[in-house]
C-alpha cells in the first residue's frame, strides 16, 4: 500500500477498501526498515500518527469524508512548524525549539484530514543542495545510498520515493523542492511566488522562499497544492463538514491535450552545462513530445547568465539578516560550511542587493515575454545525475563547476522571477563512471498566476513521458 | 566603494573575526558582484535585445 499514489489511496479509503491506520502502519514499518540507511526523518510521530489515522477511519466510516487527503500519511520538511514538535531546521542552533502552534500549511493539512507522520531531514536551514550538511547526518538517495537525494528538501524526496509516506511538503528557495524531486524520481511543485503561506516556516530568503508539495504524480501534487492553498484560514476551527477545497467534489485534474501544445525549450545558458546522459534523456523526452503533436520552439533569454550573480546577492543578504544574531552568539553550533556561507552575506552591500533585484525584474520580464508565445518553458531540472555524497565539484568537460552552483543552475532562475515550476521524472541516465541509471528530472515553467494551468500541462506531459 | 576596496575591507574583517577560510568565498562573491555591476539592466532593450526564438534546436 505504501507505493500507492495519494489519488489511488484516497479512492480506496473513500470506498472503505483500506483503512488509514493500516496504510499509516505500513509507512511506519517502511520507515523502520529503511530510515537507518536513508536518514530521511528527523522526527517520526508513530503513536500520534496511528491515533490520527484511527480518527480518520472513524470519521470516514461515519460518512464524514473530508476529501482526498483524508487519512493519507504525509510528512513535512523540518523547517515547517507543527504544534508541539521541534522545528530543528536540521541545526543544533534550534535544538531546544518547540513550535507553539501549527504553521498555516500544517493546519491546512490537518483540516483536510491528512495524517502527519513526521518531520523530514534537510540541508541545514535549507541552505544547500545536497542535504549533507545536517546536524542529524546526511540524507541518502533511495536509488543509491552513496549518493545525495538532492536538497535542501532531501529527506522529503527520499521519504516519498522510498514509500515512507505518500506525499511531503518541502520548501524551495533556489530549487530545493525540484532538485530532490529530480534526484529521487518524483514530482515536485514550486507554486508561483506567494501562493502558499510561508508563515511558520523558518526563512532562508523572504524574496525567494516558496512552499510546495512533493509527490509521486502530478495529480497528487495538485491534490496537496489545492489543500495548502487554503492555508490562509489557519485560524478557522477544524470542521469535518466543511469542504476544504472549492472543487473538492472533483478529484480529477483535467490534462491539456499534447497535440498543439506550444512548448519552448530554453537554450543558451540553460543548455551550456549538462551531463551527457541528462542532455540525451531530455532530448529524447522533447522528441517524444514532438512526436505526440507538441509544437516545440527553442528560445534564449537575455540576462540569463546573470542569474547566479543576482541569486547569490539576494539569498546571502537575506539569510544573513535572519541569522545575524545567532552567527554572533552561536557560530559553532552551525555546520561549518553553512556558517561560512551565511557569514558571506554580511558583506553584501545595499547597492549590490538592489542591483540583484533589478536583475530579477529584468529576467522576470523576459520570462513573461517568452510565455506570451507558448504555454510553458521546458528544460532539465538538474544538469547532473545525483552526485556522490562528499563531492564538491562537477566536471562538465569544458569546465569544472562548484557542485552547489551546478545544482542550482536551472532552477534558481524561476525563484528570481516568481514563475510556477514543476519537476517530473523522465527516466534515468547513467552517471559518469557508473553502470546503474539514476533519475532525471524534466522541468516545466508556467505563467505567473497560472499554477493550475501548469499542472494541467504537466499532467499531459507526464502521461506521454 | 570599488570592488577592490570592498574586497580588501572584507578580507581584513574576516581575518579579524578568525575566519580566514572566508577568503576564497569572498573572492567568488566579488566575481559575482562584478558581473552584476557590469550589467546595465536599465538599458536592457538596447543592450540585450528581447527573447530570441527559433524552431531549430541547433540555432
Tab-separated table of N, CA and C in Angstrom, chain A residues 255-404:
chain	number	residue	atom	x	y	z
A	255	UNK	N	-6.072	17.040	-17.890
A	255	UNK	CA	-4.829	17.411	-18.572
A	255	UNK	C	-5.092	18.221	-19.836
A	256	UNK	N	-4.120	19.027	-20.214
A	256	UNK	CA	-4.165	19.648	-21.522
A	256	UNK	C	-3.957	18.573	-22.585
A	257	UNK	N	-4.317	18.881	-23.803
A	257	UNK	CA	-4.012	17.975	-24.905
A	257	UNK	C	-2.609	18.278	-25.413
A	258	UNK	N	-1.799	17.251	-25.558
A	258	UNK	CA	-0.418	17.484	-26.002
A	258	UNK	C	-0.393	17.970	-27.463
A	259	UNK	N	-1.292	17.427	-28.270
A	259	UNK	CA	-1.306	17.877	-29.672
A	259	UNK	C	-1.600	19.381	-29.725
A	260	UNK	N	-0.680	20.106	-30.337
A	260	UNK	CA	-0.839	21.556	-30.457
A	260	UNK	C	-0.328	22.345	-29.256
A	261	UNK	N	0.134	21.646	-28.225
A	261	UNK	CA	0.667	22.331	-27.040
A	261	UNK	C	1.978	23.021	-27.418
A	262	UNK	N	2.052	24.321	-27.176
A	262	UNK	CA	3.248	25.075	-27.558
A	262	UNK	C	4.231	25.111	-26.388
A	263	UNK	N	5.385	24.509	-26.598
A	263	UNK	CA	6.420	24.438	-25.563
A	263	UNK	C	7.692	25.075	-26.095
A	264	UNK	N	8.363	25.854	-25.264
A	264	UNK	CA	9.630	26.472	-25.663
A	264	UNK	C	10.771	25.835	-24.881
A	265	UNK	N	11.737	25.282	-25.600
A	265	UNK	CA	12.919	24.688	-24.983
A	265	UNK	C	13.935	25.808	-24.759
A	266	UNK	N	14.416	25.939	-23.525
A	266	UNK	CA	15.362	27.008	-23.219
A	266	UNK	C	16.770	26.616	-23.637
A	267	UNK	N	17.405	27.478	-24.418
A	267	UNK	CA	18.777	27.217	-24.867
A	267	UNK	C	19.748	28.196	-24.231
A	268	UNK	N	20.907	28.356	-24.854
A	268	UNK	CA	21.932	29.263	-24.340
A	268	UNK	C	22.409	28.835	-22.960
A	269	UNK	N	22.355	29.731	-22.021
A	269	UNK	CA	22.794	29.467	-20.639
A	269	UNK	C	22.226	28.151	-20.117
A	270	UNK	N	20.980	27.880	-20.455
A	270	UNK	CA	20.283	26.728	-19.879
A	270	UNK	C	20.741	25.394	-20.467
A	271	UNK	N	21.427	25.445	-21.603
A	271	UNK	CA	21.882	24.199	-22.243
A	271	UNK	C	23.404	24.087	-22.261
A	272	UNK	N	24.084	25.082	-21.702
A	272	UNK	CA	25.558	25.102	-21.795
A	272	UNK	C	26.200	23.981	-21.003
A	273	UNK	N	25.742	23.754	-19.797
A	273	UNK	CA	26.396	22.791	-18.908
A	273	UNK	C	25.403	21.710	-18.519
A	274	UNK	N	25.463	20.595	-19.239
A	274	UNK	CA	24.619	19.441	-18.925
A	274	UNK	C	25.466	18.177	-19.004
A	275	UNK	N	25.284	17.308	-18.040
A	275	UNK	CA	25.909	15.985	-18.121
A	275	UNK	C	25.348	15.291	-19.367
A	276	UNK	N	26.207	14.553	-20.081
A	276	UNK	CA	25.772	13.992	-21.370
A	276	UNK	C	24.510	13.137	-21.257
A	277	UNK	N	24.453	12.310	-20.217
A	277	UNK	CA	23.285	11.431	-20.067
A	277	UNK	C	22.009	12.215	-19.809
A	278	UNK	N	22.126	13.314	-19.081
A	278	UNK	CA	20.960	14.161	-18.808
A	278	UNK	C	20.521	14.847	-20.099
A	279	UNK	N	21.486	15.358	-20.855
A	279	UNK	CA	21.158	16.008	-22.126
A	279	UNK	C	20.441	15.021	-23.056
A	280	UNK	N	20.996	13.803	-23.138
A	280	UNK	CA	20.391	12.797	-24.028
A	280	UNK	C	18.962	12.482	-23.595
A	281	UNK	N	18.778	12.299	-22.306
A	281	UNK	CA	17.445	11.918	-21.817
A	281	UNK	C	16.443	13.053	-22.044
A	282	UNK	N	16.881	14.284	-21.819
A	282	UNK	CA	15.983	15.431	-22.027
A	282	UNK	C	15.618	15.548	-23.510
A	283	UNK	N	16.594	15.372	-24.373
A	283	UNK	CA	16.310	15.480	-25.809
A	283	UNK	C	15.375	14.356	-26.265
A	284	UNK	N	15.546	13.169	-25.696
A	284	UNK	CA	14.610	12.076	-26.013
A	284	UNK	C	13.196	12.454	-25.580
A	285	UNK	N	13.104	13.068	-24.431
A	285	UNK	CA	11.776	13.450	-23.910
A	285	UNK	C	11.128	14.495	-24.822
A	286	UNK	N	11.890	15.484	-25.248
A	286	UNK	CA	11.294	16.517	-26.108
A	286	UNK	C	10.924	15.926	-27.474
A	287	UNK	N	11.705	14.979	-27.960
A	287	UNK	CA	11.347	14.331	-29.236
A	287	UNK	C	10.062	13.516	-29.085
A	288	UNK	N	9.913	12.874	-27.947
A	288	UNK	CA	8.681	12.126	-27.672
A	288	UNK	C	7.478	13.069	-27.682
A	289	UNK	N	7.647	14.238	-27.084
A	289	UNK	CA	6.553	15.214	-27.058
A	289	UNK	C	6.263	15.744	-28.461
A	290	UNK	N	7.317	15.982	-29.230
A	290	UNK	CA	7.108	16.454	-30.602
A	290	UNK	C	6.347	15.394	-31.413
A	291	UNK	N	6.745	14.130	-31.217
A	291	UNK	CA	6.078	13.045	-31.950
A	291	UNK	C	4.603	12.917	-31.556
A	292	UNK	N	4.303	13.345	-30.337
A	292	UNK	CA	2.908	13.280	-29.865
A	292	UNK	C	2.100	14.500	-30.292
A	293	UNK	N	2.747	15.421	-30.988
A	293	UNK	CA	2.000	16.559	-31.529
A	293	UNK	C	2.266	17.898	-30.872
A	294	UNK	N	3.172	17.936	-29.890
A	294	UNK	CA	3.511	19.226	-29.281
A	294	UNK	C	4.311	20.059	-30.277
A	295	UNK	N	4.119	21.378	-30.205
A	295	UNK	CA	4.855	22.291	-31.085
A	295	UNK	C	6.007	22.889	-30.287
A	296	UNK	N	7.233	22.485	-30.639
A	296	UNK	CA	8.397	22.917	-29.869
A	296	UNK	C	9.154	24.022	-30.595
A	297	UNK	N	9.491	25.058	-29.860
A	297	UNK	CA	10.418	26.072	-30.369
A	297	UNK	C	11.588	26.140	-29.399
A	298	UNK	N	12.617	26.841	-29.815
A	298	UNK	CA	13.805	26.975	-28.962
A	298	UNK	C	14.062	28.449	-28.733
A	299	UNK	N	14.240	28.840	-27.486
A	299	UNK	CA	14.400	30.261	-27.198
A	299	UNK	C	15.603	30.511	-26.302
A	300	UNK	N	16.056	31.753	-26.349
A	300	UNK	CA	17.114	32.191	-25.439
A	300	UNK	C	16.628	33.421	-24.691
A	301	UNK	N	16.990	33.499	-23.425
A	301	UNK	CA	16.567	34.622	-22.590
A	301	UNK	C	17.739	35.560	-22.336
A	302	UNK	N	17.583	36.849	-22.651
A	302	UNK	CA	18.633	37.813	-22.295
A	302	UNK	C	18.841	37.827	-20.782
A	303	UNK	N	20.042	38.157	-20.370
A	303	UNK	CA	20.402	38.289	-18.946
A	303	UNK	C	20.439	36.963	-18.190
A	304	UNK	N	20.203	35.837	-18.887
A	304	UNK	CA	20.181	34.562	-18.154
A	304	UNK	C	21.524	34.290	-17.472
A	305	UNK	N	22.621	34.726	-18.090
A	305	UNK	CA	23.941	34.462	-17.499
A	305	UNK	C	24.133	35.224	-16.178
A	306	UNK	N	23.252	36.183	-15.902
A	306	UNK	CA	23.372	36.935	-14.647
A	306	UNK	C	22.542	36.327	-13.512
A	307	UNK	N	21.882	35.216	-13.808
A	307	UNK	CA	21.050	34.574	-12.781
A	307	UNK	C	21.851	34.241	-11.523
A	308	UNK	N	22.979	33.534	-11.629
A	308	UNK	CA	23.676	33.167	-10.388
A	308	UNK	C	24.106	34.380	-9.573
A	309	UNK	N	24.549	35.439	-10.246
A	309	UNK	CA	25.001	36.632	-9.512
A	309	UNK	C	23.829	37.305	-8.813
A	310	UNK	N	22.700	37.416	-9.498
A	310	UNK	CA	21.527	38.031	-8.863
A	310	UNK	C	21.074	37.182	-7.679
A	311	UNK	N	21.022	35.877	-7.900
A	311	UNK	CA	20.523	34.967	-6.867
A	311	UNK	C	21.369	35.058	-5.597
A	312	UNK	N	22.695	35.001	-5.781
A	312	UNK	CA	23.564	34.914	-4.611
A	312	UNK	C	23.477	36.191	-3.770
A	313	UNK	N	23.300	37.339	-4.414
A	313	UNK	CA	23.205	38.573	-3.634
A	313	UNK	C	21.898	38.650	-2.842
A	314	UNK	N	20.832	38.125	-3.404
A	314	UNK	CA	19.558	38.136	-2.673
A	314	UNK	C	19.572	37.123	-1.529
A	315	UNK	N	19.960	35.891	-1.850
A	315	UNK	CA	19.844	34.849	-0.823
A	315	UNK	C	20.856	35.060	0.299
A	316	UNK	N	22.076	35.459	-0.047
A	316	UNK	CA	23.072	35.663	1.010
A	316	UNK	C	22.685	36.844	1.890
A	317	UNK	N	22.256	37.929	1.265
A	317	UNK	CA	21.910	39.118	2.044
A	317	UNK	C	20.752	38.857	2.989
A	318	UNK	N	19.715	38.209	2.492
A	318	UNK	CA	18.528	37.989	3.320
A	318	UNK	C	18.775	36.917	4.392
A	319	UNK	N	19.508	35.876	4.013
A	319	UNK	CA	19.818	34.830	5.008
A	319	UNK	C	20.675	35.397	6.125
A	320	UNK	N	21.618	36.257	5.775
A	320	UNK	CA	22.470	36.856	6.810
A	320	UNK	C	21.649	37.741	7.740
A	321	UNK	N	20.658	38.420	7.184
A	321	UNK	CA	19.812	39.281	8.031
A	321	UNK	C	19.066	38.430	9.062
A	322	UNK	N	18.547	37.289	8.640
A	322	UNK	CA	17.808	36.428	9.567
A	322	UNK	C	18.737	35.822	10.620
A	323	UNK	N	19.952	35.453	10.205
A	323	UNK	CA	20.849	34.697	11.088
A	323	UNK	C	21.842	35.584	11.844
A	324	UNK	N	21.781	36.899	11.668
A	324	UNK	CA	22.840	37.769	12.211
A	324	UNK	C	23.104	37.522	13.699
A	325	UNK	N	22.050	37.476	14.493
A	325	UNK	CA	22.293	37.381	15.935
A	325	UNK	C	22.853	36.016	16.316
A	326	UNK	N	22.380	34.961	15.684
A	326	UNK	CA	22.902	33.627	16.054
A	326	UNK	C	24.295	33.386	15.476
A	327	UNK	N	24.611	34.057	14.376
A	327	UNK	CA	26.002	33.958	13.904
A	327	UNK	C	26.938	34.573	14.938
A	328	UNK	N	26.478	35.643	15.595
A	328	UNK	CA	27.312	36.282	16.614
A	328	UNK	C	27.407	35.456	17.889
A	329	UNK	N	26.316	34.778	18.236
A	329	UNK	CA	26.290	34.124	19.564
A	329	UNK	C	26.462	32.605	19.506
A	330	UNK	N	26.222	31.997	18.355
A	330	UNK	CA	26.236	30.522	18.316
A	330	UNK	C	26.869	30.006	17.020
A	331	UNK	N	27.900	30.701	16.565
A	331	UNK	CA	28.518	30.346	15.275
A	331	UNK	C	28.899	28.860	15.229
A	332	UNK	N	29.457	28.352	16.303
A	332	UNK	CA	29.964	26.977	16.293
A	332	UNK	C	28.861	25.924	16.340
A	333	UNK	N	27.610	26.359	16.518
A	333	UNK	CA	26.525	25.381	16.516
A	333	UNK	C	26.005	25.106	15.107
A	334	UNK	N	26.408	25.924	14.146
A	334	UNK	CA	26.086	25.644	12.752
A	334	UNK	C	27.102	24.638	12.206
A	335	UNK	N	26.727	23.910	11.150
A	335	UNK	CA	27.765	23.173	10.437
A	335	UNK	C	28.687	24.211	9.794
A	336	UNK	N	29.952	23.860	9.679
A	336	UNK	CA	30.955	24.855	9.266
A	336	UNK	C	30.622	25.457	7.890
A	337	UNK	N	30.259	24.605	6.937
A	337	UNK	CA	30.021	25.097	5.573
A	337	UNK	C	28.865	26.088	5.540
A	338	UNK	N	27.809	25.792	6.274
A	338	UNK	CA	26.645	26.687	6.276
A	338	UNK	C	26.986	27.986	7.003
A	339	UNK	N	27.714	27.893	8.109
A	339	UNK	CA	28.090	29.107	8.850
A	339	UNK	C	28.927	30.039	7.978
A	340	UNK	N	29.829	29.478	7.213
A	340	UNK	CA	30.672	30.319	6.354
A	340	UNK	C	29.853	30.984	5.261
A	341	UNK	N	28.930	30.225	4.641
A	341	UNK	CA	28.111	30.841	3.574
A	341	UNK	C	27.220	31.945	4.145
A	342	UNK	N	26.646	31.679	5.322
A	342	UNK	CA	25.824	32.720	5.945
A	342	UNK	C	26.660	33.956	6.266
A	343	UNK	N	27.882	33.744	6.701
A	343	UNK	CA	28.746	34.877	7.045
A	343	UNK	C	29.048	35.738	5.824
A	344	UNK	N	29.149	35.101	4.668
A	344	UNK	CA	29.402	35.869	3.439
A	344	UNK	C	28.351	36.939	3.222
A	345	UNK	N	27.123	36.609	3.579
A	345	UNK	CA	26.026	37.541	3.344
A	345	UNK	C	26.160	38.835	4.113
A	346	UNK	N	26.965	38.830	5.167
A	346	UNK	CA	27.126	40.039	5.982
A	346	UNK	C	27.994	41.075	5.276
A	347	UNK	N	28.576	40.693	4.154
A	347	UNK	CA	29.428	41.623	3.407
A	347	UNK	C	28.726	42.182	2.165
A	348	UNK	N	27.490	41.764	1.919
A	348	UNK	CA	26.764	42.265	0.740
A	348	UNK	C	26.431	43.745	0.947
A	349	UNK	N	26.753	44.561	-0.028
A	349	UNK	CA	26.415	45.983	0.059
A	349	UNK	C	24.982	46.206	-0.423
A	350	UNK	N	24.347	47.215	0.163
A	350	UNK	CA	22.954	47.520	-0.202
A	350	UNK	C	22.836	47.795	-1.700
A	351	UNK	N	23.807	48.502	-2.264
A	351	UNK	CA	23.710	48.849	-3.684
A	351	UNK	C	23.721	47.585	-4.552
A	352	UNK	N	24.470	46.568	-4.132
A	352	UNK	CA	24.516	45.340	-4.939
A	352	UNK	C	23.256	44.492	-4.732
A	353	UNK	N	22.721	44.543	-3.539
A	353	UNK	CA	21.437	43.871	-3.273
A	353	UNK	C	20.338	44.475	-4.163
A	354	UNK	N	20.356	45.781	-4.297
A	354	UNK	CA	19.360	46.450	-5.155
A	354	UNK	C	19.586	46.067	-6.616
A	355	UNK	N	20.848	46.020	-7.028
A	355	UNK	CA	21.128	45.598	-8.414
A	355	UNK	C	20.570	44.189	-8.676
A	356	UNK	N	20.694	43.321	-7.680
A	356	UNK	CA	20.186	41.947	-7.848
A	356	UNK	C	18.672	41.951	-8.044
A	357	UNK	N	17.986	42.818	-7.318
A	357	UNK	CA	16.532	42.929	-7.517
A	357	UNK	C	16.224	43.432	-8.928
A	358	UNK	N	17.029	44.359	-9.406
A	358	UNK	CA	16.802	44.859	-10.769
A	358	UNK	C	17.055	43.756	-11.795
A	359	UNK	N	18.075	42.937	-11.529
A	359	UNK	CA	18.351	41.806	-12.419
A	359	UNK	C	17.185	40.819	-12.442
A	360	UNK	N	16.600	40.581	-11.270
A	360	UNK	CA	15.441	39.678	-11.200
A	360	UNK	C	14.281	40.236	-12.002
A	361	UNK	N	14.063	41.533	-11.873
A	361	UNK	CA	12.933	42.154	-12.583
A	361	UNK	C	13.133	42.057	-14.096
A	362	UNK	N	14.365	42.244	-14.539
A	362	UNK	CA	14.633	42.148	-15.980
A	362	UNK	C	14.380	40.725	-16.471
A	363	UNK	N	14.864	39.760	-15.709
A	363	UNK	CA	14.659	38.367	-16.115
A	363	UNK	C	13.174	38.003	-16.098
A	364	UNK	N	12.456	38.502	-15.093
A	364	UNK	CA	11.019	38.226	-14.981
A	364	UNK	C	10.285	38.735	-16.232
A	365	UNK	N	10.662	39.909	-16.685
A	365	UNK	CA	10.019	40.476	-17.875
A	365	UNK	C	10.306	39.607	-19.101
A	366	UNK	N	11.527	39.090	-19.195
A	366	UNK	CA	11.871	38.248	-20.344
A	366	UNK	C	11.113	36.908	-20.296
A	367	UNK	N	10.977	36.339	-19.101
A	367	UNK	CA	10.232	35.075	-18.997
A	367	UNK	C	8.755	35.316	-19.305
A	368	UNK	N	8.224	36.430	-18.792
A	368	UNK	CA	6.827	36.774	-19.123
A	368	UNK	C	6.650	36.896	-20.637
A	369	UNK	N	7.607	37.562	-21.268
A	369	UNK	CA	7.513	37.748	-22.719
A	369	UNK	C	7.562	36.392	-23.438
A	370	UNK	N	8.485	35.540	-23.022
A	370	UNK	CA	8.604	34.221	-23.656
A	370	UNK	C	7.296	33.439	-23.524
A	371	UNK	N	6.631	33.601	-22.373
A	371	UNK	CA	5.409	32.830	-22.129
A	371	UNK	C	4.178	33.422	-22.821
A	372	UNK	N	4.349	34.540	-23.526
A	372	UNK	CA	3.257	35.003	-24.393
A	372	UNK	C	3.252	34.219	-25.707
A	373	UNK	N	4.367	33.519	-25.975
A	373	UNK	CA	4.486	32.806	-27.254
A	373	UNK	C	4.258	31.300	-27.111
A	374	UNK	N	4.083	30.842	-25.888
A	374	UNK	CA	3.936	29.394	-25.670
A	374	UNK	C	3.179	29.166	-24.361
A	375	UNK	N	2.769	27.918	-24.151
A	375	UNK	CA	2.065	27.591	-22.902
A	375	UNK	C	3.048	27.372	-21.750
A	376	UNK	N	4.248	26.884	-22.070
A	376	UNK	CA	5.205	26.599	-20.997
A	376	UNK	C	6.619	26.546	-21.557
A	377	UNK	N	7.593	26.795	-20.668
A	377	UNK	CA	9.008	26.612	-20.985
A	377	UNK	C	9.415	25.232	-20.455
A	378	UNK	N	10.314	24.563	-21.161
A	378	UNK	CA	10.785	23.263	-20.669
A	378	UNK	C	12.312	23.225	-20.685
A	379	UNK	N	12.856	22.530	-19.705
A	379	UNK	CA	14.308	22.387	-19.552
A	379	UNK	C	14.561	21.266	-18.543
A	380	UNK	N	15.774	20.734	-18.491
A	380	UNK	CA	16.051	19.764	-17.423
A	380	UNK	C	15.937	20.457	-16.062
A	381	UNK	N	15.677	19.680	-15.016
A	381	UNK	CA	15.621	20.251	-13.669
A	381	UNK	C	17.017	20.377	-13.087
A	382	UNK	N	17.752	19.313	-13.211
A	382	UNK	CA	19.076	19.193	-12.590
A	382	UNK	C	20.045	18.839	-13.719
A	383	UNK	N	21.122	19.591	-13.899
A	383	UNK	CA	22.003	19.320	-15.047
A	383	UNK	C	22.865	18.076	-14.901
A	384	UNK	N	22.814	17.470	-13.724
A	384	UNK	CA	23.632	16.287	-13.454
A	384	UNK	C	22.763	15.205	-12.826
A	385	UNK	N	23.270	13.979	-12.850
A	385	UNK	CA	22.639	12.916	-12.070
A	385	UNK	C	23.015	13.129	-10.596
A	386	UNK	N	22.282	12.502	-9.671
A	386	UNK	CA	22.568	12.760	-8.252
A	386	UNK	C	24.044	12.545	-7.921
A	387	UNK	N	24.680	13.540	-7.295
A	387	UNK	CA	26.122	13.437	-7.023
A	387	UNK	C	26.443	12.510	-5.857
A	388	UNK	N	27.667	12.027	-5.840
A	388	UNK	CA	28.107	11.230	-4.695
A	388	UNK	C	28.202	12.128	-3.473
A	389	UNK	N	27.838	11.572	-2.324
A	389	UNK	CA	27.970	12.326	-1.080
A	389	UNK	C	29.450	12.654	-0.872
A	390	UNK	N	29.727	13.904	-0.602
A	390	UNK	CA	31.104	14.364	-0.412
A	390	UNK	C	31.670	15.082	-1.609
A	391	UNK	N	31.040	14.948	-2.775
A	391	UNK	CA	31.534	15.644	-3.967
A	391	UNK	C	31.397	17.154	-3.759
A	392	UNK	N	32.372	17.910	-4.297
A	392	UNK	CA	32.314	19.374	-4.155
A	392	UNK	C	32.340	20.083	-5.501
A	393	UNK	N	32.724	19.376	-6.554
A	393	UNK	CA	32.770	19.986	-7.878
A	393	UNK	C	32.166	19.025	-8.902
A	394	UNK	N	31.830	19.576	-10.074
A	394	UNK	CA	31.332	18.777	-11.190
A	394	UNK	C	32.191	19.083	-12.403
A	395	UNK	N	32.653	18.037	-13.066
A	395	UNK	CA	33.456	18.214	-14.280
A	395	UNK	C	32.544	18.078	-15.495
A	396	UNK	N	32.308	19.186	-16.183
A	396	UNK	CA	31.475	19.155	-17.380
A	396	UNK	C	32.311	18.982	-18.651
A	397	UNK	N	33.587	18.678	-18.493
A	397	UNK	CA	34.459	18.544	-19.673
A	397	UNK	C	35.000	19.893	-20.078
A	398	UNK	N	34.101	20.797	-20.484
A	398	UNK	CA	34.556	22.119	-20.897
A	398	UNK	C	35.014	22.955	-19.704
A	399	UNK	N	34.430	22.702	-18.552
A	399	UNK	CA	34.864	23.406	-17.343
A	399	UNK	C	34.364	22.678	-16.090
A	400	UNK	N	35.025	22.998	-14.997
A	400	UNK	CA	34.650	22.417	-13.708
A	400	UNK	C	33.887	23.476	-12.904
A	401	UNK	N	32.761	23.076	-12.336
A	401	UNK	CA	31.906	23.999	-11.583
A	401	UNK	C	31.800	23.545	-10.133
A	402	UNK	N	31.697	24.488	-9.201
A	402	UNK	CA	31.341	24.073	-7.834
A	402	UNK	C	29.989	23.335	-7.876
A	403	UNK	N	29.886	22.270	-7.099
A	403	UNK	CA	28.682	21.430	-7.148
A	403	UNK	C	27.413	22.229	-6.875
A	404	UNK	N	27.469	23.097	-5.871
A	404	UNK	CA	26.281	23.870	-5.490
A	404	UNK	C	25.803	24.733	-6.657
